[in-house]
Amino acid sequence: MDDLTYTLRQLCLRNRDGSHATQADRQRSLTLAARQLCEAGFRQMRASSLKGTHVEALLQRWQAEGLSAGTIKNRMAHLRWWAEKVGKAGILPADNTKLGIPERRYMTNESKAKELGDGLNRITDPHVRMSLRLQAAFGLRREESIKFQPRYADRGDHIAIKGSWAKGGRDRAVPITTAEQRTVLDEAHRLVGLGSLIPANKTYIQQRHVYDGQCKASGLSNMHGLRHRYAQMRYEALTGWKAPAAGGPSSPTQRMEDDHARQTISRELGHERIQITATYLGR
């Protein structure tokens, strides 16, 4: 292992910002950056050696590879994290457009919503089955549904999501508005009691592997689509009409209701920016 890869790995181990998934994505991204810098001729680097020329070389490569604006922005976020941790935050401008990176496009009216359907019946692990049902009922991310602790989360009229379960480490609340949600929660209580959806004899990573393996064996893929379905159902409940991605009007006349619904759904899904709701709801 070269010095740059090693010192970046140590940097990640000392600074555990965000969820486990965020940390894993960051380490993979920085390991890739280290390899690509070596391929570009930058030798004998350490994490503290980062300079603007290194950022420029990586950015030029990524743009030449035709990567999407979203992928490049994610990688730039990891480079900014690196620069900040070694005291060199000033070498990267805060605005990506100054680096020639276009704005990420969230606009789409293609629905990515998914339902569990018969695939759920082929899931043999009861904890995985419950995680999937919680994803569908509350629009949870995979990690949140695996780490879910019914006793902690159930607050009667809403569920509380711990920051340690969530992307970005942000706490949030999701309202309980349907009988189906209450039924799923009650069954989760009965399944795990005081524990979580991670069995006592497993770690999170081990249970995530079980989840992924069970989904693959059952023909279930892209379960993030359950969040899309939740968002579209919430939009219809809040506005009275279907979301554009689900066949609703692309320019609803009641703009105030549309904006309010999008703000509400953005918070429930754990996003900071209302623009990202276009990914789930369309425009």
PDB file of C-alpha atoms in Angstrom:
ATOM      1  CA  MET A   1       0.000   0.000   0.000  1.00  0.00           C
ATOM      2  CA  ASP A   2       1.477   3.385  -1.000  1.00  0.00           C
ATOM      3  CA  ASP A   3       1.863   6.254   1.489  1.00  0.00           C
ATOM      4  CA  LEU A   4      -1.066   8.284   0.125  1.00  0.00           C
ATOM      5  CA  THR A   5      -3.549   5.411   0.314  1.00  0.00           C
ATOM      6  CA  TYR A   6      -2.322   4.506   3.800  1.00  0.00           C
ATOM      7  CA  THR A   7      -2.477   8.054   5.198  1.00  0.00           C
ATOM      8  CA  LEU A   8      -5.908   8.650   3.665  1.00  0.00           C
ATOM      9  CA  ARG A   9      -7.160   5.455   5.256  1.00  0.00           C
ATOM     10  CA  GLN A  10      -5.785   6.604   8.617  1.00  0.00           C
ATOM     11  CA  LEU A  11      -7.469   9.978   8.109  1.00  0.00           C
ATOM     12  CA  CYS A  12     -10.796   8.236   7.556  1.00  0.00           C
ATOM     13  CA  LEU A  13     -10.328   6.034  10.624  1.00  0.00           C
ATOM     14  CA  ARG A  14      -9.590   9.047  12.834  1.00  0.00           C
ATOM     15  CA  ASN A  15     -12.526  11.099  11.507  1.00  0.00           C
ATOM     16  CA  ARG A  16     -15.708   9.056  11.473  1.00  0.00           C
ATOM     17  CA  ASP A  17     -18.109  11.733  10.223  1.00  0.00           C
ATOM     18  CA  GLY A  18     -21.533  10.553   9.056  1.00  0.00           C
ATOM     19  CA  SER A  19     -23.149   7.139   8.853  1.00  0.00           C
ATOM     20  CA  HIS A  20     -21.306   3.865   8.211  1.00  0.00           C
ATOM     21  CA  ALA A  21     -22.415   3.997   4.577  1.00  0.00           C
ATOM     22  CA  THR A  22     -21.135   7.575   4.195  1.00  0.00           C
ATOM     23  CA  GLN A  23     -17.800   6.619   5.741  1.00  0.00           C
ATOM     24  CA  ALA A  24     -17.459   3.581   3.464  1.00  0.00           C
ATOM     25  CA  ASP A  25     -18.307   5.641   0.351  1.00  0.00           C
ATOM     26  CA  ARG A  26     -15.778   8.291   1.377  1.00  0.00           C
ATOM     27  CA  GLN A  27     -12.970   5.777   1.915  1.00  0.00           C
ATOM     28  CA  ARG A  28     -13.676   4.074  -1.437  1.00  0.00           C
ATOM     29  CA  SER A  29     -13.707   7.441  -3.204  1.00  0.00           C
ATOM     30  CA  LEU A  30     -10.450   8.619  -1.618  1.00  0.00           C
ATOM     31  CA  THR A  31      -8.730   5.270  -2.306  1.00  0.00           C
ATOM     32  CA  LEU A  32      -9.736   5.664  -5.974  1.00  0.00           C
ATOM     33  CA  ALA A  33      -8.431   9.248  -5.979  1.00  0.00           C
ATOM     34  CA  ALA A  34      -5.091   8.054  -4.550  1.00  0.00           C
ATOM     35  CA  ARG A  35      -4.736   5.429  -7.295  1.00  0.00           C
ATOM     36  CA  GLN A  36      -5.650   7.918 -10.024  1.00  0.00           C
ATOM     37  CA  LEU A  37      -3.183  10.500  -8.707  1.00  0.00           C
ATOM     38  CA  CYS A  38      -0.455   7.843  -8.809  1.00  0.00           C
ATOM     39  CA  GLU A  39      -1.433   6.999 -12.393  1.00  0.00           C
ATOM     40  CA  ALA A  40      -1.204  10.717 -13.239  1.00  0.00           C
ATOM     41  CA  GLY A  41       2.428  10.746 -12.102  1.00  0.00           C
ATOM     42  CA  PHE A  42       2.085  12.161  -8.599  1.00  0.00           C
ATOM     43  CA  ARG A  43       4.400  10.007  -6.515  1.00  0.00           C
ATOM     44  CA  GLN A  44       5.407   9.924  -2.838  1.00  0.00           C
ATOM     45  CA  MET A  45       2.345  11.828  -1.740  1.00  0.00           C
ATOM     46  CA  ARG A  46       0.785  11.745   1.699  1.00  0.00           C
ATOM     47  CA  ALA A  47      -2.648  12.963   2.755  1.00  0.00           C
ATOM     48  CA  SER A  48      -1.091  16.242   3.905  1.00  0.00           C
ATOM     49  CA  SER A  49       0.443  16.814   0.432  1.00  0.00           C
ATOM     50  CA  LEU A  50      -2.839  17.774  -1.235  1.00  0.00           C
ATOM     51  CA  LYS A  51      -2.574  20.774  -3.572  1.00  0.00           C
ATOM     52  CA  GLY A  52      -4.757  22.485  -6.124  1.00  0.00           C
ATOM     53  CA  THR A  53      -2.839  20.800  -8.955  1.00  0.00           C
ATOM     54  CA  HIS A  54      -3.909  17.408  -7.607  1.00  0.00           C
ATOM     55  CA  VAL A  55      -7.580  18.452  -7.508  1.00  0.00           C
ATOM     56  CA  GLU A  56      -7.317  19.846 -11.041  1.00  0.00           C
ATOM     57  CA  ALA A  57      -5.752  16.619 -12.358  1.00  0.00           C
ATOM     58  CA  LEU A  58      -8.518  14.496 -10.840  1.00  0.00           C
ATOM     59  CA  LEU A  59     -11.269  16.775 -12.073  1.00  0.00           C
ATOM     60  CA  GLN A  60      -9.895  16.782 -15.626  1.00  0.00           C
ATOM     61  CA  ARG A  61      -9.761  12.979 -15.626  1.00  0.00           C
ATOM     62  CA  TRP A  62     -13.327  12.624 -14.317  1.00  0.00           C
ATOM     63  CA  GLN A  63     -14.668  15.074 -16.889  1.00  0.00           C
ATOM     64  CA  ALA A  64     -12.763  13.310 -19.676  1.00  0.00           C
ATOM     65  CA  GLU A  65     -14.328  10.012 -18.569  1.00  0.00           C
ATOM     66  CA  GLY A  66     -17.765  11.547 -19.096  1.00  0.00           C
ATOM     67  CA  LEU A  67     -18.928  11.035 -15.518  1.00  0.00           C
ATOM     68  CA  SER A  68     -22.263  12.580 -14.594  1.00  0.00           C
ATOM     69  CA  ALA A  69     -22.417  15.891 -12.764  1.00  0.00           C
ATOM     70  CA  GLY A  70     -23.853  14.087  -9.733  1.00  0.00           C
ATOM     71  CA  THR A  71     -20.966  11.597  -9.568  1.00  0.00           C
ATOM     72  CA  ILE A  72     -18.356  14.343  -9.920  1.00  0.00           C
ATOM     73  CA  LYS A  73     -20.059  16.432  -7.233  1.00  0.00           C
ATOM     74  CA  ASN A  74     -20.019  13.481  -4.847  1.00  0.00           C
ATOM     75  CA  ARG A  75     -16.308  12.943  -5.478  1.00  0.00           C
ATOM     76  CA  MET A  76     -15.606  16.644  -5.029  1.00  0.00           C
ATOM     77  CA  ALA A  77     -17.400  16.512  -1.664  1.00  0.00           C
ATOM     78  CA  HIS A  78     -14.969  13.798  -0.595  1.00  0.00           C
ATOM     79  CA  LEU A  79     -12.005  15.888  -1.782  1.00  0.00           C
ATOM     80  CA  ARG A  80     -13.329  18.866   0.203  1.00  0.00           C
ATOM     81  CA  TRP A  81     -13.579  16.635   3.275  1.00  0.00           C
ATOM     82  CA  TRP A  82      -9.948  15.553   2.711  1.00  0.00           C
ATOM     83  CA  ALA A  83      -8.788  19.165   2.273  1.00  0.00           C
ATOM     84  CA  GLU A  84     -10.632  20.280   5.399  1.00  0.00           C
ATOM     85  CA  LYS A  85      -9.149  17.516   7.554  1.00  0.00           C
ATOM     86  CA  VAL A  86      -5.573  18.403   6.545  1.00  0.00           C
ATOM     87  CA  GLY A  87      -6.123  22.141   7.026  1.00  0.00           C
ATOM     88  CA  LYS A  88      -6.253  23.048   3.333  1.00  0.00           C
ATOM     89  CA  ALA A  89      -9.935  23.819   2.810  1.00  0.00           C
ATOM     90  CA  GLY A  90      -9.021  26.962   0.895  1.00  0.00           C
ATOM     91  CA  ILE A  91      -7.612  25.123  -2.130  1.00  0.00           C
ATOM     92  CA  LEU A  92     -11.124  24.207  -3.369  1.00  0.00           C
ATOM     93  CA  PRO A  93     -13.799  26.811  -4.077  1.00  0.00           C
ATOM     94  CA  ALA A  94     -17.101  26.194  -2.302  1.00  0.00           C
ATOM     95  CA  ASP A  95     -19.006  26.676  -5.565  1.00  0.00           C
ATOM     96  CA  ASN A  96     -18.649  23.772  -8.012  1.00  0.00           C
ATOM     97  CA  THR A  97     -19.634  25.959 -10.966  1.00  0.00           C
ATOM     98  CA  LYS A  98     -16.320  27.809 -10.549  1.00  0.00           C
ATOM     99  CA  LEU A  99     -14.642  24.499 -11.391  1.00  0.00           C
ATOM    100  CA  GLY A 100     -16.750  24.051 -14.511  1.00  0.00           C
ATOM    101  CA  ILE A 101     -19.026  21.432 -12.958  1.00  0.00           C
ATOM    102  CA  PRO A 102     -22.629  21.916 -14.116  1.00  0.00           C
ATOM    103  CA  GLU A 103     -25.552  21.942 -11.729  1.00  0.00           C
ATOM    104  CA  ARG A 104     -26.906  18.502 -10.903  1.00  0.00           C
ATOM    105  CA  ARG A 105     -30.183  17.829 -12.725  1.00  0.00           C
ATOM    106  CA  TYR A 106     -32.950  16.400 -10.608  1.00  0.00           C
ATOM    107  CA  MET A 107     -35.679  16.979 -13.193  1.00  0.00           C
ATOM    108  CA  THR A 108     -37.317  13.762 -14.332  1.00  0.00           C
ATOM    109  CA  ASN A 109     -40.843  12.520 -14.844  1.00  0.00           C
ATOM    110  CA  GLU A 110     -39.806   8.895 -15.112  1.00  0.00           C
ATOM    111  CA  SER A 111     -41.138   7.064 -12.072  1.00  0.00           C
ATOM    112  CA  LYS A 112     -38.686   4.835 -10.203  1.00  0.00           C
ATOM    113  CA  ALA A 113     -41.270   3.795  -7.622  1.00  0.00           C
ATOM    114  CA  LYS A 114     -41.267   0.125  -6.654  1.00  0.00           C
ATOM    115  CA  GLU A 115     -43.555  -2.143  -4.696  1.00  0.00           C
ATOM    116  CA  LEU A 116     -42.540  -5.257  -2.802  1.00  0.00           C
ATOM    117  CA  GLY A 117     -45.127  -7.476  -4.440  1.00  0.00           C
ATOM    118  CA  ASP A 118     -44.667 -11.254  -4.349  1.00  0.00           C
ATOM    119  CA  GLY A 119     -40.916 -10.900  -3.858  1.00  0.00           C
ATOM    120  CA  LEU A 120     -41.469 -10.284  -0.158  1.00  0.00           C
ATOM    121  CA  ASN A 121     -42.884 -13.802   0.231  1.00  0.00           C
ATOM    122  CA  ARG A 122     -39.577 -15.240  -1.014  1.00  0.00           C
ATOM    123  CA  ILE A 123     -37.592 -13.503   1.749  1.00  0.00           C
ATOM    124  CA  THR A 124     -36.832 -16.136   4.385  1.00  0.00           C
ATOM    125  CA  ASP A 125     -35.048 -13.977   6.974  1.00  0.00           C
ATOM    126  CA  PRO A 126     -37.703 -12.355   9.229  1.00  0.00           C
ATOM    127  CA  HIS A 127     -35.483  -9.367  10.025  1.00  0.00           C
ATOM    128  CA  VAL A 128     -34.847  -8.631   6.349  1.00  0.00           C
ATOM    129  CA  ARG A 129     -38.552  -9.008   5.604  1.00  0.00           C
ATOM    130  CA  MET A 130     -39.376  -6.493   8.344  1.00  0.00           C
ATOM    131  CA  SER A 131     -36.693  -4.072   7.129  1.00  0.00           C
ATOM    132  CA  LEU A 132     -38.220  -4.105   3.658  1.00  0.00           C
ATOM    133  CA  ARG A 133     -41.712  -3.525   5.040  1.00  0.00           C
ATOM    134  CA  LEU A 134     -40.435  -0.552   7.056  1.00  0.00           C
ATOM    135  CA  GLN A 135     -38.781   0.857   3.938  1.00  0.00           C
ATOM    136  CA  ALA A 136     -42.060   0.631   2.073  1.00  0.00           C
ATOM    137  CA  ALA A 137     -44.181   2.030   4.915  1.00  0.00           C
ATOM    138  CA  PHE A 138     -41.958   4.951   5.932  1.00  0.00           C
ATOM    139  CA  GLY A 139     -39.644   5.607   2.982  1.00  0.00           C
ATOM    140  CA  LEU A 140     -36.553   4.580   4.960  1.00  0.00           C
ATOM    141  CA  ARG A 141     -33.127   4.060   3.493  1.00  0.00           C
ATOM    142  CA  ARG A 142     -31.633   0.565   3.621  1.00  0.00           C
ATOM    143  CA  GLU A 143     -29.281   1.369   6.521  1.00  0.00           C
ATOM    144  CA  GLU A 144     -32.071   3.010   8.525  1.00  0.00           C
ATOM    145  CA  SER A 145     -34.348   0.016   8.085  1.00  0.00           C
ATOM    146  CA  ILE A 146     -31.648  -2.444   9.177  1.00  0.00           C
ATOM    147  CA  LYS A 147     -30.631  -0.427  12.264  1.00  0.00           C
ATOM    148  CA  PHE A 148     -34.248   0.366  13.158  1.00  0.00           C
ATOM    149  CA  GLN A 149     -35.113   0.008  16.861  1.00  0.00           C
ATOM    150  CA  PRO A 150     -38.926  -0.054  17.296  1.00  0.00           C
ATOM    151  CA  ARG A 151     -38.835   0.751  21.004  1.00  0.00           C
ATOM    152  CA  TYR A 152     -36.758   3.893  20.402  1.00  0.00           C
ATOM    153  CA  ALA A 153     -38.403   4.966  17.158  1.00  0.00           C
ATOM    154  CA  ASP A 154     -42.100   4.570  17.969  1.00  0.00           C
ATOM    155  CA  ARG A 155     -43.340   7.872  19.434  1.00  0.00           C
ATOM    156  CA  GLY A 156     -47.051   7.226  18.949  1.00  0.00           C
ATOM    157  CA  ASP A 157     -47.849   9.686  16.164  1.00  0.00           C
ATOM    158  CA  HIS A 158     -44.448   9.532  14.454  1.00  0.00           C
ATOM    159  CA  ILE A 159     -41.220   7.561  14.289  1.00  0.00           C
ATOM    160  CA  ALA A 160     -37.912   9.120  15.313  1.00  0.00           C
ATOM    161  CA  ILE A 161     -34.896   8.271  13.152  1.00  0.00           C
ATOM    162  CA  LYS A 162     -31.567   8.446  14.967  1.00  0.00           C
ATOM    163  CA  GLY A 163     -28.800  10.371  13.292  1.00  0.00           C
ATOM    164  CA  SER A 164     -26.526   7.342  13.737  1.00  0.00           C
ATOM    165  CA  TRP A 165     -28.865   5.368  11.466  1.00  0.00           C
ATOM    166  CA  ALA A 166     -29.197   8.077   8.835  1.00  0.00           C
ATOM    167  CA  LYS A 167     -27.194   9.488   5.946  1.00  0.00           C
ATOM    168  CA  GLY A 168     -25.367  12.615   7.048  1.00  0.00           C
ATOM    169  CA  GLY A 169     -25.974  11.847  10.712  1.00  0.00           C
ATOM    170  CA  ARG A 170     -29.202  13.897  10.854  1.00  0.00           C
ATOM    171  CA  ASP A 171     -32.082  13.043  13.194  1.00  0.00           C
ATOM    172  CA  ARG A 172     -35.549  13.312  11.696  1.00  0.00           C
ATOM    173  CA  ALA A 173     -39.188  12.425  12.297  1.00  0.00           C
ATOM    174  CA  VAL A 174     -41.601  10.644   9.959  1.00  0.00           C
ATOM    175  CA  PRO A 175     -45.318  10.870  10.780  1.00  0.00           C
ATOM    176  CA  ILE A 176     -47.521   7.823  11.279  1.00  0.00           C
ATOM    177  CA  THR A 177     -50.532   8.583   9.092  1.00  0.00           C
ATOM    178  CA  THR A 178     -51.886   5.187   8.002  1.00  0.00           C
ATOM    179  CA  ALA A 179     -53.155   1.986   9.596  1.00  0.00           C
ATOM    180  CA  GLU A 180     -50.587   0.064   7.534  1.00  0.00           C
ATOM    181  CA  GLN A 181     -47.731   1.956   9.173  1.00  0.00           C
ATOM    182  CA  ARG A 182     -49.080   1.213  12.649  1.00  0.00           C
ATOM    183  CA  THR A 183     -49.484  -2.473  11.781  1.00  0.00           C
ATOM    184  CA  VAL A 184     -45.897  -2.738  10.528  1.00  0.00           C
ATOM    185  CA  LEU A 185     -44.589  -0.999  13.656  1.00  0.00           C
ATOM    186  CA  ASP A 186     -46.573  -3.259  15.989  1.00  0.00           C
ATOM    187  CA  GLU A 187     -45.206  -6.337  14.222  1.00  0.00           C
ATOM    188  CA  ALA A 188     -41.670  -4.932  14.432  1.00  0.00           C
ATOM    189  CA  HIS A 189     -42.128  -4.555  18.208  1.00  0.00           C
ATOM    190  CA  ARG A 190     -43.203  -8.183  18.468  1.00  0.00           C
ATOM    191  CA  LEU A 191     -40.296  -9.385  16.340  1.00  0.00           C
ATOM    192  CA  VAL A 192     -37.397  -7.682  18.126  1.00  0.00           C
ATOM    193  CA  GLY A 193     -38.726  -6.409  21.471  1.00  0.00           C
ATOM    194  CA  LEU A 194     -36.097  -4.074  22.924  1.00  0.00           C
ATOM    195  CA  GLY A 195     -33.566  -4.749  20.154  1.00  0.00           C
ATOM    196  CA  SER A 196     -33.052  -3.654  16.560  1.00  0.00           C
ATOM    197  CA  LEU A 197     -33.551  -5.272  13.170  1.00  0.00           C
ATOM    198  CA  ILE A 198     -29.954  -6.492  13.463  1.00  0.00           C
ATOM    199  CA  PRO A 199     -30.012  -9.925  15.154  1.00  0.00           C
ATOM    200  CA  ALA A 200     -28.049 -10.114  18.413  1.00  0.00           C
ATOM    201  CA  ASN A 201     -25.443 -12.441  16.887  1.00  0.00           C
ATOM    202  CA  LYS A 202     -24.658 -10.192  13.909  1.00  0.00           C
ATOM    203  CA  THR A 203     -23.021  -6.840  13.199  1.00  0.00           C
ATOM    204  CA  TYR A 204     -24.602  -4.236  10.937  1.00  0.00           C
ATOM    205  CA  ILE A 205     -22.307  -5.163   8.042  1.00  0.00           C
ATOM    206  CA  GLN A 206     -23.128  -8.862   8.426  1.00  0.00           C
ATOM    207  CA  GLN A 207     -26.870  -8.168   8.431  1.00  0.00           C
ATOM    208  CA  ARG A 208     -26.516  -5.859   5.434  1.00  0.00           C
ATOM    209  CA  HIS A 209     -24.889  -8.731   3.545  1.00  0.00           C
ATOM    210  CA  VAL A 210     -27.819 -10.959   4.555  1.00  0.00           C
ATOM    211  CA  TYR A 211     -30.243  -8.272   3.354  1.00  0.00           C
ATOM    212  CA  ASP A 212     -28.464  -7.912  -0.009  1.00  0.00           C
ATOM    213  CA  GLY A 213     -28.217 -11.680  -0.500  1.00  0.00           C
ATOM    214  CA  GLN A 214     -31.862 -12.287   0.355  1.00  0.00           C
ATOM    215  CA  CYS A 215     -33.026  -9.514  -1.978  1.00  0.00           C
ATOM    216  CA  LYS A 216     -30.913 -10.852  -4.846  1.00  0.00           C
ATOM    217  CA  ALA A 217     -32.112 -14.424  -4.313  1.00  0.00           C
ATOM    218  CA  SER A 218     -35.728 -13.233  -4.209  1.00  0.00           C
ATOM    219  CA  GLY A 219     -35.501 -11.190  -7.398  1.00  0.00           C
ATOM    220  CA  LEU A 220     -35.796  -7.872  -5.569  1.00  0.00           C
ATOM    221  CA  SER A 221     -33.529  -5.101  -6.842  1.00  0.00           C
ATOM    222  CA  ASN A 222     -33.203  -1.336  -6.485  1.00  0.00           C
ATOM    223  CA  MET A 223     -35.128  -1.267  -3.231  1.00  0.00           C
ATOM    224  CA  HIS A 224     -34.441   2.471  -3.085  1.00  0.00           C
ATOM    225  CA  GLY A 225     -37.527   2.559  -5.305  1.00  0.00           C
ATOM    226  CA  LEU A 226     -39.604   1.950  -2.169  1.00  0.00           C
ATOM    227  CA  ARG A 227     -38.668   5.500  -1.111  1.00  0.00           C
ATOM    228  CA  HIS A 228     -39.905   6.773  -4.460  1.00  0.00           C
ATOM    229  CA  ARG A 229     -43.236   5.025  -3.934  1.00  0.00           C
ATOM    230  CA  TYR A 230     -43.525   6.425  -0.392  1.00  0.00           C
ATOM    231  CA  ALA A 231     -42.808   9.959  -1.653  1.00  0.00           C
ATOM    232  CA  GLN A 232     -45.415   9.679  -4.409  1.00  0.00           C
ATOM    233  CA  MET A 233     -48.059   8.307  -2.043  1.00  0.00           C
ATOM    234  CA  ARG A 234     -47.358  11.092   0.474  1.00  0.00           C
ATOM    235  CA  TYR A 235     -47.553  13.703  -2.272  1.00  0.00           C
ATOM    236  CA  GLU A 236     -50.990  12.474  -3.322  1.00  0.00           C
ATOM    237  CA  ALA A 237     -52.170  12.363   0.304  1.00  0.00           C
ATOM    238  CA  LEU A 238     -50.961  15.919   0.926  1.00  0.00           C
ATOM    239  CA  THR A 239     -52.170  17.514  -2.323  1.00  0.00           C
ATOM    240  CA  GLY A 240     -55.105  15.420  -3.493  1.00  0.00           C
ATOM    241  CA  TRP A 241     -53.550  14.728  -6.887  1.00  0.00           C
ATOM    242  CA  LYS A 242     -50.841  12.393  -8.202  1.00  0.00           C
ATOM    243  CA  ALA A 243     -47.218  13.466  -8.503  1.00  0.00           C
ATOM    244  CA  PRO A 244     -45.987  14.255 -12.042  1.00  0.00           C
ATOM    245  CA  ALA A 245     -43.816  11.105 -12.003  1.00  0.00           C
ATOM    246  CA  ALA A 246     -46.937   9.054 -11.211  1.00  0.00           C
ATOM    247  CA  GLY A 247     -48.981  10.561 -14.033  1.00  0.00           C
ATOM    248  CA  GLY A 248     -50.156  13.735 -12.317  1.00  0.00           C
ATOM    249  CA  PRO A 249     -50.070  17.274 -13.758  1.00  0.00           C
ATOM    250  CA  SER A 250     -46.592  18.583 -14.550  1.00  0.00           C
ATOM    251  CA  SER A 251     -47.632  22.142 -13.722  1.00  0.00           C
ATOM    252  CA  PRO A 252     -50.236  22.037 -10.952  1.00  0.00           C
ATOM    253  CA  THR A 253     -52.203  25.259 -10.640  1.00  0.00           C
ATOM    254  CA  GLN A 254     -52.053  25.120  -6.851  1.00  0.00           C
ATOM    255  CA  ARG A 255     -48.373  26.034  -6.529  1.00  0.00           C
ATOM    256  CA  MET A 256     -48.594  26.700  -2.797  1.00  0.00           C
ATOM    257  CA  GLU A 257     -49.904  23.176  -2.078  1.00  0.00           C
ATOM    258  CA  ASP A 258     -47.265  21.680  -4.364  1.00  0.00           C
ATOM    259  CA  ASP A 259     -44.420  23.558  -2.653  1.00  0.00           C
ATOM    260  CA  HIS A 260     -45.704  22.689   0.816  1.00  0.00           C
ATOM    261  CA  ALA A 261     -45.966  18.992  -0.061  1.00  0.00           C
ATOM    262  CA  ARG A 262     -42.440  18.929  -1.494  1.00  0.00           C
ATOM    263  CA  GLN A 263     -40.992  20.644   1.581  1.00  0.00           C
ATOM    264  CA  THR A 264     -42.781  18.175   3.863  1.00  0.00           C
ATOM    265  CA  ILE A 265     -41.647  15.133   1.878  1.00  0.00           C
ATOM    266  CA  SER A 266     -38.079  16.435   1.668  1.00  0.00           C
ATOM    267  CA  ARG A 267     -37.934  16.585   5.483  1.00  0.00           C
ATOM    268  CA  GLU A 268     -39.524  13.153   5.898  1.00  0.00           C
ATOM    269  CA  LEU A 269     -36.997  11.591   3.520  1.00  0.00           C
ATOM    270  CA  GLY A 270     -34.088  13.251   5.321  1.00  0.00           C
ATOM    271  CA  HIS A 271     -32.989  15.634   2.553  1.00  0.00           C
ATOM    272  CA  GLU A 272     -31.874  19.213   3.080  1.00  0.00           C
ATOM    273  CA  ARG A 273     -32.774  20.488  -0.378  1.00  0.00           C
ATOM    274  CA  ILE A 274     -36.295  20.621  -1.747  1.00  0.00           C
ATOM    275  CA  GLN A 275     -34.915  20.349  -5.317  1.00  0.00           C
ATOM    276  CA  ILE A 276     -34.101  16.680  -4.808  1.00  0.00           C
ATOM    277  CA  THR A 277     -37.814  15.872  -4.501  1.00  0.00           C
ATOM    278  CA  ALA A 278     -37.963  16.163  -8.299  1.00  0.00           C
ATOM    279  CA  THR A 279     -36.046  12.859  -8.406  1.00  0.00           C
ATOM    280  CA  TYR A 280     -38.902  11.169  -6.532  1.00  0.00           C
ATOM    281  CA  LEU A 281     -41.889  13.199  -7.711  1.00  0.00           C
ATOM    282  CA  GLY A 282     -40.983  14.665 -11.097  1.00  0.00           C
ATOM    283  CA  ARG A 283     -41.858  18.175 -12.219  1.00  0.00           C
TER     284      ARG A 283
END
